[in-house]
Amino acid sequence: MSERDATPALGTRGEPASWARAGADVALQRTRWGDAAWSFLFGRDTGYAAAEAQPGEVAEANRRMRSGPLPDPVEGPFVKAPVWTWEVPLYFWFGGVAAGSSFVGLACDAAGDGRSAAVARKVALAAVLPCPPLLIVDLGRPARFLNMLRIFKPRSPMNTGAWALVAFSALGAGAVAADVAGRPRMARAAGAANAAIGGYLGSYTGILLAATAVPVWARSRLFLGPIFVSTATASGAAACRLALVAAGVPAGHPTRTALGNLETGAMLCELGLAQLNQRRLGRAARPLHEGRAGRLFRAAEWMVGAGLALRLVRRPLGPRVHHLASTLYLAGGLAFRYAWIEAGKASARDDEAVALMGRGAVTRGDALRRPGEARRLASAARRPRHNGRVGAAYAETVRRVSLVVERALRP
Amino acid sequence: MPGLGATFGRGGATGFQQDLQHADCILIEGSSMAEAHPVGFRWVMKAKERGAKVIHVDPRFGRTSQLADKYVPIRAGSDIAFLGGLIRHVIETEGYFRDYVVNYTNAPTILREDFQDTEDLGGLFSGFDPETATYDTSTWSYAEGRGGGEGDAQTHTSMAYEERTGAGMDVSGVPRDDTLRHPRCVFQVLRRHFSRYTPETVERICGISREDFLEVADALVANSGRERTTAFCYAVGWTQHTAGVQIIRTAAILQLLLGNVGRPGGGIMALRGHASIQGSTDIPTLFDILPGYLQMPRANEDGQTLADYVEESGRDRGWWAFYETYVVSLLKAWFGDAATKRNDFGFGHLPKLTGNHSHFSTMLRALDGGVEGLFLMGQNPAVGSQHAGLQRRALASLKWLVVRDLNEIESATFWRDSPEVESGELRTQDVQTEVFLMPAASHVEKAGTFTNTQRLLQWRDQALEPPGDARSELWFMHHLAKRVRAHYANSRRRRDWPIRKLTWDYPEVGETGEPDVEAVAKEINGYDVATGEHVPAFTALKSDGSTACGCWIYSGYFKDGVNQARRRDPGDLDAPGGWVSPEWGWAWPVNRRILYNRASADPDGRPWSERKRYVWWDEEAGAWTGYDVPDFPVDKRPDYTAPPDGLAMDAISGDDPFIMMPDGRGWLFAPSGLLDGPLPTHYEPFESPLENLLYPDLHMNPAAVKWQRPENPYNPTGDPRYPVVATSFRLTEHHTAGAMSRNVPWLAELQPEMFAEVDPALAADRGIEDGGWMVIETERGEVEARARVTPRIRPLRLDGRVVHQVALPWHWGYTGDYPGDTTNDLGALSGDPNVNIQESKAFSCNVRAGRRARPATARLSGVRLDQRIGPADDDPPAEYPSEIT
Amino acid sequence: MTPEASRPASFERLRRLPIVGRALDWGMGGSAVSRRTREAGARIAGLKVTESVCPYCAVGCGQLVYTRDGELVEIEGNPRSPINQGTLCPKGAASRQLVQQPGRLTKVRYRRPGGAEWEELELEQAMDMIAQRVIEARENGWQDRDRRGWRVDRTLGFAHLGGATLDNEENYLIKKLFTALGAIQIENQARI
Amino acid sequence: MSAPTEIAIHHVDAGRMGFFTDTTVCIGCKACEVACKQWNDLPADGSQFTRGGSYDHTGELSAATWRHVRFVEIAENGGHLPQLPAGNEVDVDAAVAAMENWVFMSDVCKHCTNAGCLDACPTGALIRTEFDTVVLQPDVCNGCGYCVPACPFGVVDRDPRDGRAAKCTLCYDRLQDGLEPACAKACPTDSIQFGPYEELVRTAERRVSELRRRGIEGAYLYGAGDATGEQLAGGLGAFFLLTEPPERYGLPARAESPVQENVVPATAAAVAAGVLAAAGATAAFALARGRR
């Protein structure tokens, strides 16, 4: 059936009804939560809630229905699949390259190869430059991108990631500017700081995915960060290596050698971690093998494997083969990022896996954990921290600027 | 509903919805209350949480069934067999409320000797004329009394009947046997009549297991009597049958036997489907009655005078003795000063009936070219009327059509996109119907009253002006009247007397010239002609022409010039009797919320029990008192005995709670008022795949109305081509023909497509898949629907044979964003003899997988409409006596 | 008593640390609240209210209609009504969209005999045309007497079929005018 | 109960407000679904006839459907509904007994104590209000979409046409004027009850006890009345009385804010990996230099 006209009869699509009140009181309603009595129908003159619950009765009833084996069939959907499109994995990849390059820059500096370090810093900057546009394009309301920086919220990986990206870009630009201006010490300092931030920039994406309700991501929480760091390191090293080649650094130069080893080592790490993770994921690993995500994973593994094989045959075939290997790593890294996002979408739609996760039975380790066994720490009541007037004013200003930008950009 | 009227005296629901909370048991049958009346069901839920047992009897396991304590599947159209079985059970196990039955019903009354029952005549009562398929009802009357209800079918084919039972009847001196042992007393006749309705028979006819049957029977008996009451709820699942009135009668008899009428938590709740459907029969836009259930005059050989009319229609005893008062007041309201005693108040100018001019007859006449113009005001027969394909062809035969609605409904666009146009049977350029589609005002854009299912009039204030050229029907009628009256202003012809003399001086208000609705309301309420003051109630009306009143039963709704329907004080709901809320709106008659509430007290005027206290005799005050307005002369002592020659209300004794009846009693046996029998009998639906187990020779209701025409073919009984029983139903998410819901996206998305519910076994047999397409076909047409394969609709084992049922919602049509096939394309025109309601709740059909190959009604496009009889200039067709066979 | 709420152990442990733990709550506080949210209120506050009745089924639920300068803003259940006590079914809850529905007619549409399209008509002109057709149909279908010669004083030229969502007062005028014109084919949904 | 600490707006006299949705008195009328759209001006987002969907064609909660009524036909013994054999010789009794229960459940945002969406939101569009409800400020949201997978109940959704995320606000605007939320107000059978949280939980617990006394052993609360450590996301502001295992209603048996559950270990692992990567890089360079 063709798509129906779903234009709202009233108001603006997606715009919630106005929250503005026109006057003081609402006429003819029970106000002051007069309606908040639990029921006007099932009052004391009914037997609706006549019995007095015994202590522990309800908790026991709840426990009984929520533990034990999964009922069959389950009625999904349980969770929503991520809405992210191609921009996000591409961003992950660019961010990874940038982060990896910042590591390389730091290592070059540490090793005393200032020239390569400067190249690495340029690669980092070049890699990070597409990131903000990609992120912005991915937003549902791109004109409001500034709101990402409206507050500082350490518990949200997306928020900290956005700040990290801003810091990285600023420092990266500063470092390159310092290089261009011939201020190597400043460039080194900025580069070193950027490597520290890069450590987060390259791994937070894994944290971000892990901190969701998607089984394949959430259940990989200890692996996603390391895997993403590995990919970042490998692709950063590969990118820097290719950049150095392009910049005329000769074959056999220790930095090229080191980068070659680094990319290979990191890729091996990535493959190893991924294999380990897949084995322990159990039922939740299904999207890693099946469907679009599975195909992407196989393509990525094939590319990485080919790269590794090319490394082994480098001697007989010459250094150019190694360039191909680096390119394959880069491409493989990109495919990995796509694959992980696709796997998340498939996993969220895998109702059984989600339900199993809720029953604590999705991964092998989970089977041992039952609800109620792990006593949790009670939370101490604590007032949230108000950022004070300055923070509030800043946040409000950012919001308004966002709206102004949006209004200006709207056709 | 005549089913109620012929039993209790008035056709309306006996109680009110909030009162259901006091029931100890609620039987819902012929209705999916939770789906069609969700908010009314609120009170059923409350009763349930107060300990009531809720039973749902329905062909389809719907949302109501899920919430009920007990669900009983039944074959559609076999309700009388089930209810009759319950009656037999109650009598045989002596589960009836004896004190109530002896004192408040006609159980002790002795019948004539020549009355013969269906058990004697193979399914017919005495007096049947096979030639005309009608009954002479004279043998049905009480012994030694004068029977009422003579006259042919045509005079009775009317809803008017519900209020006129016992017209012309004389019940004085009728013998009674309070021991209920006399072989000809109503109780024994009833017992014999239902003696064959054993649980086994019920199982064979209805598919209800013995255990289920006994569980229901025990629940009803256990929850009736002095201390407890059971309520019944029904809707069109009972009415839309060729024996619909008798189904309701069966329930009414059962409730009388159990002693549940007139008491809190008891009665029969008729659930109406439209905001003011009760109102549109009270103030009828119906062919056969005038406002207040007064009868439309009938053509008569000698011409009829007002006195003749009153003589024929009124009666001596009970409330209908004031018939003349009400007619004269109505004529005064219409013709004002021109209505005088000398000219019979203009009575002779009223148009007169000669036959059946109901909707179906009219549309058939239109099909034959006998109707030039049609007004459709908020009505969509192209989807909503039975045999919709025929309705659309009839629309195409009109010269002009005025449609007033909120949006472009199917009935206004049939010339463009109906299945008949699609099939090529009608060609747009050949359809000569001129169509005016007028924008109407919505419910918040005009002021006025609706009468809801519990006879409650509630006033709506106007909240905003209608958009653009949208106008209320009040405006439309007013401005049409002005134009037409101007045209006839100087006419001297006899036929133009009524239109010239018609009182039409409603003041206009606002920029659009909307007539003042309160002025119309005043006329309906009634006023003193001399002073112009509102009358307080119909008791103040006079038969001498000094009062005018547009609808006597509504008299008092503007009492003292105060809009009683606009009262909005619910009162303290937690106080004793607080649930009655008498200050909220205004209920007819005279603001009574439970009818016949005198029966909530014993013959001595004391409540039957403290638990069921409602209205009682206060000896100190010398008056009836209680939570409600007593449905009884307020100062008539319970020990008052009517003199044998008493007239009007004097003929009603102090322990006769049914004051509309000439004998003041509830009628287990209806000596008059019904055209198809004094007692209900199981007949098969008009179109049924099964033979009648009880009366094999008779099959269906012998008095049912058929329209035998080639374009209205019927599925033959037991035809193996149509082995499946179909029933139609309503969804919560949609409203009737969909004009008010398919165009409301919030509702339409909830149920986007036409579907049919089919059981897994039938689906497997026919290769139908859930969510896939299926076709349902009858002789009239075939419609396609998405299949909802579900165990909620169950195959039934009937007399050794498995019968499958399909359930069809009927909300879709061919226009809008959410189109779908129309269930009503499947149905045939048929009619209950008493009210002409069609049988849409049970008919035979066949189903198959896939989609239909041609437009829904194409199979009838080959039928030559060779009966076309164009209107002759000097001898227009008067009626269709041949149609009623 | 509701038991103590709990958090995941690792998160809670970290959150209990002095400075780092505090940081976990940053961004959750008042500064995240926008001005619009702070000033939020029900849009029906201060509006004119009118009491009405739901137009769908016959339960007769009370409705409250809120308007701003003659524009419909909101329809919801009337809590005072003893029938529905403020509740509504989906249809009743959607009745604002019934009034403001996408395809709502505001102009008279006219289809001439044999026409393939709608035309627009002025309301007054349409009323004049309809009145003229009523008069013609009445005359064409008029009968003083039937075939038997009995007085009938009626017309079969035009008929009426009404919905059961019309007001009592409207039904009254329909019955009154059409009966006075001699029309007898006056029917409504109650029989359908 | 200790208040969650993320409350962004403070009012002296505002306490926690919640929904108690009692499925045993739900009649599946969908009034809540429509009343919600009506009040919040949400468009009909269109639907199609759904295979196996009973009377549910809108499917799930979405950006334009903040209340959603789920219909599940549950077969006997919890298995799949049987495919019956064809023909007239069908076992009628089997067909009748095949369906054990038909449940209606009006789903809604749970307003979790530990709310994943709230934790995930990078812009501060999601806040916890003075009523302890989780509200999305549409004037702030930039549609990053992170809250969508961060919700363990699949509640939050990003409107594909509008670009922003949207979900139930527990009628924050109505609460400001002391009005009951639209869905709870409309509910014809008071299946959706609204009120002060503690009071609601007490009522709900009594209701469970009452139903068990009546022999409905499967009655339990989803989201309230749990022992410490067994709560769903710290306890749900909108909780449910159910009679079938939660997975029948599309609800997980266990849920927690994914952020609070995972962010610490994931970060620790990632940071460790970052350090190791830096060390690895340095080592690679050192090695290369050394080899030279």
Short mmCIF file of N, CA and C in Angstrom, two decimals, chain C residues 83-136:
data_model
loop_
_atom_site.label_atom_id
_atom_site.label_comp_id
_atom_site.label_asym_id
_atom_site.label_seq_id
_atom_site.Cartn_x
_atom_site.Cartn_y
_atom_site.Cartn_z
N ILE C 83 -21.87 10.14 34.32
CA ILE C 83 -21.84 8.99 33.41
C ILE C 83 -20.41 8.59 33.11
N ASN C 84 -19.60 9.57 32.72
CA ASN C 84 -18.24 9.21 32.33
C ASN C 84 -17.17 9.74 33.27
N GLN C 85 -17.51 10.63 34.16
CA GLN C 85 -16.56 11.12 35.16
C GLN C 85 -15.23 11.54 34.55
N GLY C 86 -15.29 12.20 33.42
CA GLY C 86 -14.07 12.72 32.81
C GLY C 86 -13.43 11.80 31.81
N THR C 87 -13.88 10.56 31.76
CA THR C 87 -13.25 9.62 30.83
C THR C 87 -13.89 9.73 29.45
N LEU C 88 -13.21 9.18 28.47
CA LEU C 88 -13.75 9.12 27.11
C LEU C 88 -13.17 7.88 26.44
N CYS C 89 -13.86 7.39 25.43
CA CYS C 89 -13.31 6.28 24.65
C CYS C 89 -12.46 6.87 23.52
N PRO C 90 -11.82 6.06 22.69
CA PRO C 90 -10.97 6.66 21.66
C PRO C 90 -11.73 7.60 20.73
N LYS C 91 -12.96 7.26 20.42
CA LYS C 91 -13.70 8.13 19.51
C LYS C 91 -13.99 9.47 20.17
N GLY C 92 -14.44 9.41 21.41
CA GLY C 92 -14.70 10.66 22.12
C GLY C 92 -13.43 11.47 22.27
N ALA C 93 -12.33 10.78 22.52
CA ALA C 93 -11.07 11.48 22.70
C ALA C 93 -10.59 12.12 21.40
N ALA C 94 -11.06 11.55 20.27
CA ALA C 94 -10.64 12.08 18.97
C ALA C 94 -11.60 13.13 18.45
N SER C 95 -12.59 13.52 19.22
CA SER C 95 -13.64 14.34 18.62
C SER C 95 -13.15 15.73 18.23
N ARG C 96 -12.04 16.19 18.79
CA ARG C 96 -11.49 17.46 18.28
C ARG C 96 -11.08 17.31 16.82
N GLN C 97 -10.50 16.14 16.51
CA GLN C 97 -10.11 15.94 15.12
C GLN C 97 -11.32 15.73 14.22
N LEU C 98 -12.40 15.25 14.80
CA LEU C 98 -13.64 15.16 14.01
C LEU C 98 -14.06 16.55 13.55
N VAL C 99 -13.96 17.51 14.48
CA VAL C 99 -14.34 18.88 14.14
C VAL C 99 -13.32 19.50 13.19
N GLN C 100 -12.05 19.21 13.42
CA GLN C 100 -11.00 19.84 12.62
C GLN C 100 -10.44 18.88 11.58
N GLN C 101 -11.21 17.91 11.15
CA GLN C 101 -10.70 16.86 10.29
C GLN C 101 -10.17 17.41 8.97
N PRO C 102 -9.20 16.69 8.40
CA PRO C 102 -8.53 17.19 7.21
C PRO C 102 -9.48 17.49 6.05
N GLY C 103 -10.48 16.64 5.86
CA GLY C 103 -11.35 16.84 4.68
C GLY C 103 -12.64 17.56 4.99
N ARG C 104 -12.67 18.29 6.07
CA ARG C 104 -13.92 18.95 6.48
C ARG C 104 -14.44 19.89 5.39
N LEU C 105 -15.72 19.77 5.10
CA LEU C 105 -16.33 20.63 4.07
C LEU C 105 -16.64 22.00 4.67
N THR C 106 -16.39 23.03 3.88
CA THR C 106 -16.80 24.36 4.32
C THR C 106 -17.56 25.10 3.23
N LYS C 107 -17.62 24.51 2.04
CA LYS C 107 -18.37 25.14 0.95
C LYS C 107 -19.34 24.12 0.36
N VAL C 108 -20.41 24.62 -0.19
CA VAL C 108 -21.37 23.73 -0.83
C VAL C 108 -20.75 23.18 -2.11
N ARG C 109 -20.85 21.87 -2.28
CA ARG C 109 -20.41 21.27 -3.53
C ARG C 109 -21.63 20.84 -4.32
N TYR C 110 -21.51 21.02 -5.61
CA TYR C 110 -22.66 20.75 -6.47
C TYR C 110 -22.22 19.90 -7.63
N ARG C 111 -22.99 18.87 -7.87
CA ARG C 111 -22.73 18.02 -9.03
C ARG C 111 -23.96 18.08 -9.93
N ARG C 112 -23.77 18.63 -11.14
CA ARG C 112 -24.92 18.74 -12.02
C ARG C 112 -25.20 17.39 -12.67
N PRO C 113 -26.42 17.15 -13.15
CA PRO C 113 -26.75 15.85 -13.74
C PRO C 113 -25.74 15.47 -14.81
N GLY C 114 -25.22 14.28 -14.71
CA GLY C 114 -24.24 13.81 -15.68
C GLY C 114 -22.86 14.37 -15.49
N GLY C 115 -22.68 15.25 -14.53
CA GLY C 115 -21.38 15.88 -14.31
C GLY C 115 -20.35 14.92 -13.79
N ALA C 116 -19.09 15.21 -14.10
CA ALA C 116 -18.01 14.35 -13.65
C ALA C 116 -17.23 14.98 -12.50
N GLU C 117 -17.49 16.24 -12.23
CA GLU C 117 -16.71 16.93 -11.19
C GLU C 117 -17.65 17.70 -10.28
N TRP C 118 -17.11 18.04 -9.13
CA TRP C 118 -17.82 18.93 -8.23
C TRP C 118 -17.68 20.36 -8.72
N GLU C 119 -18.73 21.14 -8.46
CA GLU C 119 -18.62 22.58 -8.66
C GLU C 119 -18.91 23.22 -7.32
N GLU C 120 -18.52 24.46 -7.16
CA GLU C 120 -18.84 25.13 -5.91
C GLU C 120 -20.05 26.02 -6.07
N LEU C 121 -20.84 26.08 -5.02
CA LEU C 121 -22.03 26.90 -5.04
C LEU C 121 -22.02 27.81 -3.83
N GLU C 122 -22.61 28.99 -4.01
CA GLU C 122 -22.84 29.85 -2.85
C GLU C 122 -23.98 29.25 -2.05
N LEU C 123 -23.89 29.41 -0.74
CA LEU C 123 -24.87 28.79 0.14
C LEU C 123 -26.29 29.25 -0.19
N GLU C 124 -26.46 30.57 -0.37
CA GLU C 124 -27.80 31.09 -0.61
C GLU C 124 -28.38 30.54 -1.91
N GLN C 125 -27.52 30.47 -2.92
CA GLN C 125 -27.97 29.95 -4.20
C GLN C 125 -28.38 28.49 -4.08
N ALA C 126 -27.58 27.73 -3.33
CA ALA C 126 -27.89 26.32 -3.13
C ALA C 126 -29.23 26.18 -2.41
N MET C 127 -29.45 27.03 -1.43
CA MET C 127 -30.71 26.95 -0.67
C MET C 127 -31.89 27.26 -1.59
N ASP C 128 -31.71 28.27 -2.45
CA ASP C 128 -32.79 28.61 -3.38
C ASP C 128 -33.09 27.43 -4.30
N MET C 129 -32.02 26.81 -4.81
CA MET C 129 -32.20 25.70 -5.73
C MET C 129 -32.88 24.53 -5.04
N ILE C 130 -32.46 24.26 -3.81
CA ILE C 130 -33.05 23.13 -3.09
C ILE C 130 -34.53 23.39 -2.83
N ALA C 131 -34.83 24.62 -2.40
CA ALA C 131 -36.23 24.95 -2.11
C ALA C 131 -37.08 24.75 -3.36
N GLN C 132 -36.54 25.17 -4.48
CA GLN C 132 -37.27 25.02 -5.73
C GLN C 132 -37.50 23.55 -6.07
N ARG C 133 -36.48 22.72 -5.84
CA ARG C 133 -36.63 21.30 -6.13
C ARG C 133 -37.59 20.62 -5.17
N VAL C 134 -37.59 21.06 -3.93
CA VAL C 134 -38.53 20.49 -2.96
C VAL C 134 -39.95 20.78 -3.42
N ILE C 135 -40.17 22.03 -3.85
CA ILE C 135 -41.52 22.41 -4.27
C ILE C 135 -41.94 21.59 -5.49
N GLU C 136 -41.03 21.48 -6.45
CA GLU C 136 -41.35 20.71 -7.66
C GLU C 136 -41.64 19.25 -7.34
#
